[in-house]
Amino acid sequence: MPEMNVTRRNFLSGAALVSAAIAGAGLAGCAPQSAAPAASSSSAGETLGTTGAANSTVGFDGTGTLPWLGEAPAISDDQVEEELTADVVVVGLGAAGVPAARAAAEAGAKVVCLESSSHLNSVASDMAIFGGQTQAQWGRGDGFLDKKMVVNMHMEECSHHVSQSIISRYYDESGAALDWFVGASKNLYMAPESYAEIPADAQANYMFPYMYPMPETYDYNKEDLPCYPTSVGFSSLATVMADNLQAAVDAGAEVRYSTKGVELILNDEGAVAGIYAQAAGSDGYIKITAPSVILATGDYLGNEDMMKFYAPECVENGINILSIDLDDEGNYTNVGEGHKMGAWAGAAIEQWHAPMIHHMGGGAGADGRGVIGNNGYLWLNLRGKRFMNEDLPGQQLENQVELQPQRKAYQFFDASWPEQLAYFPADIDAAVEEGRCLKADTIDELLGMIEGMDVETAKASIERYNELARAGEDTDFFKSPQRLFALENGPFYAAECGCALTLGNLGGLESDEDCHVYNTDRELIPGLYAAGATQGGRFAVQYPISLKGLSCGMCMVYGKIAGENAAAGK
């Protein structure tokens, strides 16, 4: 049965996070870290970089130089070991590349797919979707959510640095795209509601709606920072993606695993004419002649130089990364290869990028979720001060933690939590036993267990908070009265909240709602398409929180659009 926090967003499925931990990506809970993101030449789990002067961040210097880019490889004909022809080349088989391959192949194009790993990559579990027949079974068909409300909220969350045309088309077409996408997975079971029991024979492959039926404790129309009830979750998105890839293969697509795209081939007019690729372990190249190339290579989270350039605050604040995009040798594959190929071909990269850092509360376990989640309990920093309205989504919680002394705070709750959070699954005793949560019979005893805490100030802060809770109005930070949870009934608990993990850094090639890519003069590069995290115009400044699973959903929808347009040459 699916688990969810109905008032705030989850970020990755437990299975995905456990896989990441096994891969060595470093689930260190919420403890503050000094390590910077891993470099592109390093394997997962290595600790690389510091924030010291010897390894300072490098950003825009006014010259137009991209210090992370390097020189394009000089490939000669005598280095070519194999030549292929295609109508469409899809580079990257992730959440965008897989639907792109299927859409192009089903449109009749001869498709060659390149993937640097030995398998397709699936790192998410949720999609935000608007309308369509699949959603209609839960009463969320066409017109369920107001388009103006949704699109305007997204634009505001991204400070209007994104393309409204891209967001608008996503709203219009995501429902039909989901219908198409799940249609390839014939054994996919549709759960009737969020908490429905799943039949034993459907456990491996099912989909469920979030917030259905809507819980009585949550009304998105009354939330300052709403999370709209439009998302679906998959027990195994990788299974559904594999079914979609099989549909592409059945339609004639050729898949080359352990083979990466290296450099685009342009003709004399500057249009795409193909791509050079390279198989793992080979010194030679594969030359693929094709009039259309789709770059769907993901983000660049595993490239330290790119992170320094586009997200220096993440490096300076010592934010570790969580990535499970790996090749057979354990190297990250989301290192910006599509960004580099595009830039070498003259493509413009959008200016405003969006780190994705969802704080899930203190004392995160192996599934990434905090002991009590990111529900609206009292937070105090080490000075003993309350510093925010705690009723915030994960991204905004992270932003606040990064401003605190030692980039650390503590989340407090008491024995009344089961009545306060009727829908939240938690095993507090296990968290205490594992050392992820502190427990004491009194507030004084609990505060004394926290190293570095200003106990007297903290006691005064708790007394003030309880006074506000009893009054039913937060005149200090204006938190919603329904989440003014007083600390009154022992035992009492506290969980440490340091910086969370960066799950992605989203910024791509300047593009439009047809997945076309533009050069630095904002002129179209014929034959070049971008989808997924390589596509610009989707997110800026920070990852928005109003739509759960939006990035993955956009990958699927715009992968489909890119495949259709590339096949048609339009």
Coordinates of N, CA, C and O in Angstrom, one line a residue, residues 132-257:
G132 N -7.0 13.8 -18.7 CA -6.8 12.5 -19.4 C -7.7 11.4 -18.8 O -8.3 11.6 -17.8
Q133 N -7.8 10.3 -19.6 CA -8.7 9.2 -19.2 C -8.2 8.5 -18.0 O -9.0 8.0 -17.1
T134 N -6.9 8.3 -17.8 CA -6.3 7.6 -16.7 C -6.7 8.4 -15.4 O -7.2 7.8 -14.4
Q135 N -6.5 9.7 -15.4 CA -6.9 10.5 -14.2 C -8.4 10.6 -14.0 O -8.8 10.7 -12.9
A136 N -9.1 10.4 -15.1 CA -10.6 10.6 -15.0 C -11.2 9.5 -14.0 O -12.2 9.7 -13.4
Q137 N -10.5 8.3 -13.9 CA -11.0 7.3 -13.1 C -11.0 7.7 -11.6 O -11.7 7.1 -10.8
W138 N -10.2 8.7 -11.3 CA -10.2 9.3 -9.9 C -10.9 10.6 -9.8 O -10.7 11.4 -8.9
G139 N -11.7 10.9 -10.8 CA -12.4 12.2 -10.8 C -11.5 13.4 -11.2 O -11.9 14.5 -10.8
R140 N -10.4 13.1 -11.8 CA -9.4 14.2 -12.1 C -9.2 14.3 -13.6 O -8.0 14.4 -14.0
G141 N -10.2 14.2 -14.3 CA -10.1 14.3 -15.8 C -9.9 15.8 -16.2 O -9.5 16.6 -15.4
D142 N -10.1 16.0 -17.5 CA -9.9 17.3 -18.1 C -10.6 18.4 -17.3 O -11.8 18.2 -17.0
G143 N -9.9 19.5 -17.0 CA -10.6 20.6 -16.3 C -10.6 20.5 -14.8 O -11.2 21.4 -14.2
F144 N -10.1 19.4 -14.2 CA -10.2 19.3 -12.8 C -9.5 20.4 -12.0 O -10.0 20.9 -11.1
L145 N -8.3 20.8 -12.5 CA -7.6 22.0 -11.9 C -7.6 23.2 -12.9 O -7.4 23.0 -14.1
D146 N -7.8 24.3 -12.4 CA -7.8 25.5 -13.2 C -6.4 25.8 -13.8 O -5.5 25.9 -13.1
K147 N -6.4 25.9 -15.1 CA -5.1 26.1 -15.8 C -4.5 27.4 -15.4 O -3.2 27.5 -15.1
K148 N -5.2 28.5 -15.3 CA -4.6 29.8 -14.9 C -4.0 29.7 -13.5 O -2.8 30.2 -13.4
M149 N -4.6 29.0 -12.6 CA -4.1 28.9 -11.2 C -2.8 28.1 -11.3 O -1.8 28.5 -10.7
V150 N -2.8 27.0 -12.0 CA -1.6 26.1 -12.0 C -0.4 26.8 -12.7 O 0.7 26.8 -12.2
V151 N -0.6 27.3 -13.9 CA 0.4 27.9 -14.7 C 1.0 29.2 -14.0 O 2.2 29.4 -13.9
N152 N 0.1 30.0 -13.5 CA 0.6 31.2 -12.8 C 1.4 30.9 -11.5 O 2.4 31.5 -11.2
M153 N 1.0 29.8 -10.8 CA 1.7 29.4 -9.6 C 3.1 29.0 -10.0 O 4.1 29.3 -9.3
H154 N 3.2 28.2 -11.1 CA 4.5 27.7 -11.5 C 5.4 28.9 -11.9 O 6.6 29.0 -11.6
M155 N 4.9 29.8 -12.7 CA 5.7 31.0 -13.1 C 6.2 31.8 -11.9 O 7.3 32.2 -11.9
E156 N 5.3 32.0 -10.9 CA 5.7 32.7 -9.7 C 6.8 32.0 -9.0 O 7.8 32.6 -8.5
E157 N 6.7 30.7 -8.8 CA 7.7 29.9 -8.1 C 9.0 30.0 -8.8 O 10.0 29.8 -8.1
C158 N 9.0 30.1 -10.1 CA 10.3 30.2 -10.8 C 10.7 31.6 -11.2 O 11.5 31.8 -12.1
S159 N 10.1 32.6 -10.5 CA 10.4 34.0 -10.7 C 10.3 34.5 -12.1 O 11.0 35.4 -12.6
H160 N 9.4 33.8 -12.9 CA 9.1 34.2 -14.3 C 10.4 34.1 -15.1 O 10.5 34.8 -16.1
H161 N 11.3 33.2 -14.8 CA 12.5 33.0 -15.6 C 12.3 31.8 -16.6 O 13.3 31.4 -17.3
V162 N 11.1 31.2 -16.6 CA 10.9 30.0 -17.4 C 9.9 30.4 -18.5 O 9.3 31.5 -18.6
S163 N 9.7 29.4 -19.4 CA 8.8 29.7 -20.6 C 7.4 29.3 -20.3 O 7.1 28.2 -20.0
Q164 N 6.5 30.3 -20.3 CA 5.1 30.0 -20.0 C 4.5 29.1 -21.1 O 3.6 28.3 -20.8
S165 N 5.0 29.2 -22.3 CA 4.5 28.3 -23.4 C 4.8 26.8 -23.1 O 4.0 26.0 -23.3
I166 N 6.0 26.6 -22.5 CA 6.3 25.2 -22.1 C 5.4 24.7 -21.0 O 4.9 23.6 -21.0
I167 N 5.2 25.5 -20.0 CA 4.4 25.2 -18.9 C 2.9 25.0 -19.3 O 2.2 24.0 -18.9
S168 N 2.5 25.9 -20.2 CA 1.1 25.8 -20.7 C 0.8 24.6 -21.5 O -0.2 23.9 -21.3
R169 N 1.7 24.2 -22.4 CA 1.5 23.1 -23.2 C 1.6 21.8 -22.4 O 0.9 20.8 -22.6
Y170 N 2.4 21.8 -21.4 CA 2.4 20.7 -20.4 C 1.1 20.4 -19.8 O 0.6 19.3 -19.7
Y171 N 0.5 21.5 -19.3 CA -0.9 21.4 -18.8 C -1.8 20.8 -19.8 O -2.6 19.9 -19.4
D172 N -1.8 21.3 -21.0 CA -2.7 20.8 -22.0 C -2.6 19.4 -22.4 O -3.6 18.7 -22.7
E173 N -1.4 18.9 -22.4 CA -1.1 17.6 -23.1 C -0.7 16.5 -22.1 O -0.5 15.3 -22.6
S174 N -0.4 16.8 -20.9 CA 0.1 15.7 -20.0 C -0.9 14.6 -19.8 O -0.5 13.4 -19.6
G175 N -2.2 14.9 -19.7 CA -3.2 13.8 -19.5 C -3.2 12.8 -20.6 O -3.1 11.6 -20.3
A176 N -3.3 13.3 -21.8 CA -3.2 12.3 -23.0 C -1.9 11.6 -23.0 O -1.8 10.4 -23.4
A177 N -0.8 12.3 -22.7 CA 0.5 11.7 -22.7 C 0.6 10.6 -21.7 O 1.2 9.5 -22.0
L178 N 0.0 10.8 -20.5 CA 0.1 9.7 -19.5 C -0.8 8.5 -20.0 O -0.3 7.3 -19.8
D179 N -1.9 8.7 -20.6 CA -2.7 7.6 -21.2 C -1.9 6.8 -22.1 O -1.9 5.6 -22.1
W180 N -1.1 7.5 -23.0 CA -0.3 6.8 -24.0 C 0.9 6.1 -23.3 O 1.1 4.9 -23.6
F181 N 1.5 6.7 -22.3 CA 2.6 6.1 -21.6 C 2.2 4.8 -20.9 O 2.9 3.8 -21.1
V182 N 1.2 4.9 -20.1 CA 0.8 3.7 -19.3 C 0.2 2.6 -20.2 O 0.2 1.4 -19.9
G183 N -0.3 3.0 -21.4 CA -0.8 2.0 -22.3 C 0.2 1.0 -22.8 O -0.2 -0.1 -23.2
A184 N 1.5 1.3 -22.7 CA 2.5 0.4 -23.1 C 2.7 -0.7 -22.0 O 3.4 -1.7 -22.3
S185 N 2.2 -0.5 -20.8 CA 2.5 -1.4 -19.7 C 1.2 -2.2 -19.4 O 0.4 -1.8 -18.6
K186 N 1.0 -3.3 -20.1 CA -0.2 -4.0 -20.1 C -0.6 -4.6 -18.7 O -1.8 -4.8 -18.4
N187 N 0.4 -4.9 -17.9 CA 0.1 -5.5 -16.6 C 0.1 -4.4 -15.5 O 0.0 -4.8 -14.3
L188 N 0.0 -3.1 -15.8 CA 0.0 -2.1 -14.8 C -1.4 -2.1 -14.1 O -2.4 -1.9 -14.8
Y189 N -1.4 -2.2 -12.8 CA -2.6 -2.2 -12.0 C -2.9 -0.8 -11.5 O -2.0 -0.1 -11.1
M190 N -4.1 -0.4 -11.6 CA -4.5 1.0 -11.2 C -5.2 0.9 -9.8 O -6.3 0.3 -9.7
A191 N -4.6 1.4 -8.8 CA -5.2 1.4 -7.5 C -6.4 2.3 -7.4 O -6.4 3.4 -8.0
P192 N -7.5 1.9 -6.8 CA -8.7 2.7 -6.8 C -8.5 4.0 -6.0 O -9.3 4.9 -6.2
E193 N -7.6 4.0 -5.0 CA -7.4 5.2 -4.2 C -6.1 5.1 -3.6 O -5.3 4.1 -3.7
S194 N -5.7 6.2 -2.9 CA -4.3 6.3 -2.3 C -3.9 5.2 -1.4 O -2.8 4.7 -1.5
Y195 N -4.8 4.8 -0.5 CA -4.5 3.8 0.5 C -5.1 2.5 0.3 O -5.2 1.7 1.2
A196 N -5.5 2.2 -0.9 CA -6.1 0.9 -1.2 C -5.1 -0.2 -1.1 O -3.9 -0.1 -1.3
E197 N -5.6 -1.4 -0.7 CA -4.8 -2.6 -0.6 C -4.5 -3.0 -2.0 O -5.4 -3.1 -2.9
I198 N -3.3 -3.4 -2.3 CA -2.9 -3.8 -3.6 C -2.9 -5.3 -3.7 O -2.3 -6.0 -2.8
P199 N -3.6 -6.0 -4.7 CA -3.6 -7.4 -4.8 C -2.2 -8.0 -4.9 O -1.3 -7.3 -5.4
A200 N -2.0 -9.2 -4.4 CA -0.6 -9.7 -4.3 C 0.0 -9.8 -5.7 O 1.2 -9.6 -5.9
D201 N -0.8 -10.2 -6.7 CA -0.3 -10.4 -8.1 C 0.0 -9.0 -8.8 O 0.5 -9.0 -9.9
A202 N -0.3 -7.9 -8.1 CA -0.1 -6.6 -8.7 C 1.0 -5.8 -8.0 O 1.3 -4.7 -8.4
Q203 N 1.5 -6.4 -7.0 CA 2.5 -5.6 -6.1 C 3.7 -5.1 -6.9 O 4.2 -4.1 -6.6
A204 N 4.1 -5.8 -7.9 CA 5.3 -5.4 -8.7 C 5.1 -4.3 -9.6 O 6.1 -3.6 -10.0
N205 N 3.9 -4.0 -10.0 CA 3.7 -3.0 -11.0 C 2.3 -2.4 -10.9 O 1.3 -2.9 -11.5
Y206 N 2.2 -1.3 -10.1 CA 0.9 -0.6 -9.9 C 1.1 0.9 -9.9 O 2.2 1.4 -9.6
M207 N 0.0 1.6 -10.2 CA 0.0 3.0 -10.1 C -1.1 3.5 -9.2 O -2.1 2.8 -9.1
F208 N -0.9 4.6 -8.4 CA -1.9 5.0 -7.5 C -2.0 6.6 -7.5 O -1.0 7.2 -7.9
P209 N -3.1 7.1 -7.2 CA -3.3 8.6 -7.1 C -2.8 9.1 -5.7 O -3.1 8.4 -4.7
Y210 N -2.2 10.2 -5.7 CA -2.0 10.9 -4.4 C -3.2 11.7 -4.0 O -3.9 12.3 -4.9
M211 N -3.4 11.8 -2.7 CA -4.5 12.6 -2.2 C -5.9 12.3 -2.7 O -6.7 13.2 -3.0
Y212 N -6.1 11.0 -2.8 CA -7.5 10.6 -3.3 C -7.9 9.4 -2.4 O -7.3 8.3 -2.4
P213 N -9.0 9.5 -1.7 CA -9.8 10.8 -1.6 C -9.0 11.9 -0.9 O -8.1 11.6 -0.1
M214 N -9.4 13.1 -1.1 CA -8.8 14.2 -0.4 C -8.9 14.1 1.1 O -10.1 13.9 1.6
P215 N -7.9 14.2 1.9 CA -8.0 14.1 3.4 C -8.7 15.3 3.9 O -8.6 16.4 3.4
E216 N -9.4 15.1 5.0 CA -10.1 16.2 5.6 C -9.2 17.3 6.1 O -9.6 18.4 6.3
T217 N -8.0 16.9 6.4 CA -7.0 17.8 7.1 C -6.3 18.7 6.1 O -5.5 19.5 6.5
Y218 N -6.6 18.6 4.8 CA -5.8 19.4 3.8 C -6.8 19.9 2.7 O -7.5 19.2 2.1
D219 N -6.7 21.2 2.6 CA -7.4 21.9 1.5 C -6.5 22.9 0.8 O -6.1 23.9 1.3
Y220 N -6.1 22.5 -0.4 CA -5.1 23.2 -1.2 C -5.5 24.6 -1.5 O -4.7 25.5 -1.7
N221 N -6.8 24.9 -1.5 CA -7.3 26.2 -1.7 C -7.1 27.2 -0.6 O -7.1 28.4 -0.7
K222 N -6.8 26.6 0.6 CA -6.5 27.4 1.8 C -5.1 27.5 2.2 O -4.7 28.0 3.3
E223 N -4.2 26.8 1.5 CA -2.8 26.8 1.8 C -2.0 28.0 1.2 O -2.3 28.3 0.0
D224 N -1.1 28.5 2.0 CA -0.2 29.6 1.4 C 0.7 29.1 0.3 O 0.9 29.8 -0.7
L225 N 1.2 27.9 0.5 CA 2.0 27.2 -0.5 C 1.4 25.9 -0.8 O 1.8 24.8 -0.2
P226 N 0.4 25.8 -1.7 CA -0.3 24.6 -1.9 C 0.5 23.6 -2.7 O 1.4 23.9 -3.5
C227 N 0.1 22.3 -2.5 CA 0.6 21.2 -3.3 C -0.7 20.6 -3.9 O -1.6 20.1 -3.2
Y228 N -0.9 20.8 -5.2 CA -2.2 20.5 -5.9 C -2.4 19.0 -6.0 O -1.4 18.2 -6.3
P229 N -3.6 18.5 -5.8 CA -3.9 17.1 -5.9 C -4.0 16.5 -7.3 O -5.1 16.3 -7.7
T230 N -2.9 16.4 -8.0 CA -2.9 16.0 -9.4 C -1.9 14.9 -9.7 O -1.8 14.6 -10.9
S231 N -1.3 14.4 -8.7 CA -0.1 13.5 -9.0 C -0.4 12.0 -8.9 O -1.3 11.6 -8.1
V232 N 0.3 11.3 -9.6 CA 0.2 9.8 -9.5 C 1.6 9.3 -9.2 O 2.6 9.8 -9.5
G233 N 1.6 8.1 -8.5 CA 2.8 7.4 -8.2 C 2.9 6.0 -8.7 O 1.8 5.4 -9.0
F234 N 4.1 5.5 -9.0 CA 4.3 4.2 -9.5 C 5.1 3.4 -8.5 O 6.0 3.8 -7.9
S235 N 4.7 2.1 -8.4 CA 5.4 1.2 -7.5 C 6.8 0.9 -8.2 O 7.8 0.7 -7.5
S236 N 6.8 0.9 -9.5 CA 8.1 0.7 -10.2 C 8.0 1.4 -11.6 O 7.5 0.9 -12.6
L237 N 8.3 2.7 -11.6 CA 8.4 3.4 -12.8 C 9.3 2.8 -13.8 O 9.1 2.8 -15.0
A238 N 10.4 2.2 -13.3 CA 11.3 1.5 -14.2 C 10.7 0.4 -15.0 O 11.0 0.2 -16.2
T239 N 9.7 -0.3 -14.4 CA 9.0 -1.3 -15.1 C 8.2 -0.7 -16.3 O 8.2 -1.3 -17.4
V240 N 7.5 0.4 -16.0 CA 6.7 1.0 -17.0 C 7.5 1.6 -18.1 O 7.2 1.5 -19.3
M241 N 8.7 2.1 -17.7 CA 9.6 2.6 -18.7 C 10.2 1.5 -19.6 O 10.3 1.7 -20.8
A242 N 10.5 0.4 -19.0 CA 11.0 -0.8 -19.7 C 9.9 -1.2 -20.8 O 10.3 -1.6 -21.9
D243 N 8.7 -1.2 -20.4 CA 7.6 -1.6 -21.3 C 7.5 -0.6 -22.5 O 7.3 -1.0 -23.6
N244 N 7.7 0.7 -22.2 CA 7.7 1.7 -23.2 C 8.9 1.5 -24.2 O 8.8 1.7 -25.4
L245 N 10.1 1.2 -23.6 CA 11.2 1.0 -24.4 C 11.1 -0.3 -25.3 O 11.5 -0.3 -26.5
Q246 N 10.4 -1.3 -24.8 CA 10.2 -2.5 -25.6 C 9.2 -2.1 -26.7 O 9.4 -2.6 -27.8
A247 N 8.3 -1.2 -26.5 CA 7.4 -0.8 -27.6 C 8.2 -0.1 -28.6 O 7.9 -0.3 -29.8
A248 N 9.2 0.7 -28.3 CA 10.1 1.3 -29.2 C 10.9 0.3 -30.0 O 11.0 0.4 -31.3
V249 N 11.4 -0.7 -29.3 CA 12.1 -1.8 -30.0 C 11.2 -2.5 -31.0 O 11.6 -2.9 -32.1
D250 N 10.0 -2.8 -30.5 CA 9.1 -3.5 -31.3 C 8.7 -2.7 -32.6 O 8.4 -3.3 -33.6
A251 N 8.8 -1.4 -32.5 CA 8.6 -0.6 -33.7 C 9.8 -0.3 -34.5 O 9.8 0.4 -35.5
G252 N 10.9 -1.0 -34.1 CA 12.1 -0.9 -35.0 C 13.3 -0.2 -34.4 O 14.3 -0.1 -35.0
A253 N 13.2 0.4 -33.2 CA 14.3 1.2 -32.6 C 15.4 0.3 -32.3 O 15.3 -0.9 -31.8
E254 N 16.6 0.7 -32.5 CA 17.9 0.0 -32.1 C 18.4 0.7 -30.9 O 18.6 1.9 -30.8
V255 N 18.8 -0.1 -29.9 CA 19.3 0.4 -28.6 C 20.8 0.0 -28.5 O 21.1 -1.2 -28.6
R256 N 21.6 1.0 -28.2 CA 23.0 0.8 -28.0 C 23.3 1.2 -26.5 O 23.4 2.3 -26.2
Y257 N 23.4 0.2 -25.7 CA 23.8 0.4 -24.3 C 25.3 0.6 -24.2 O 26.0 0.2 -25.1

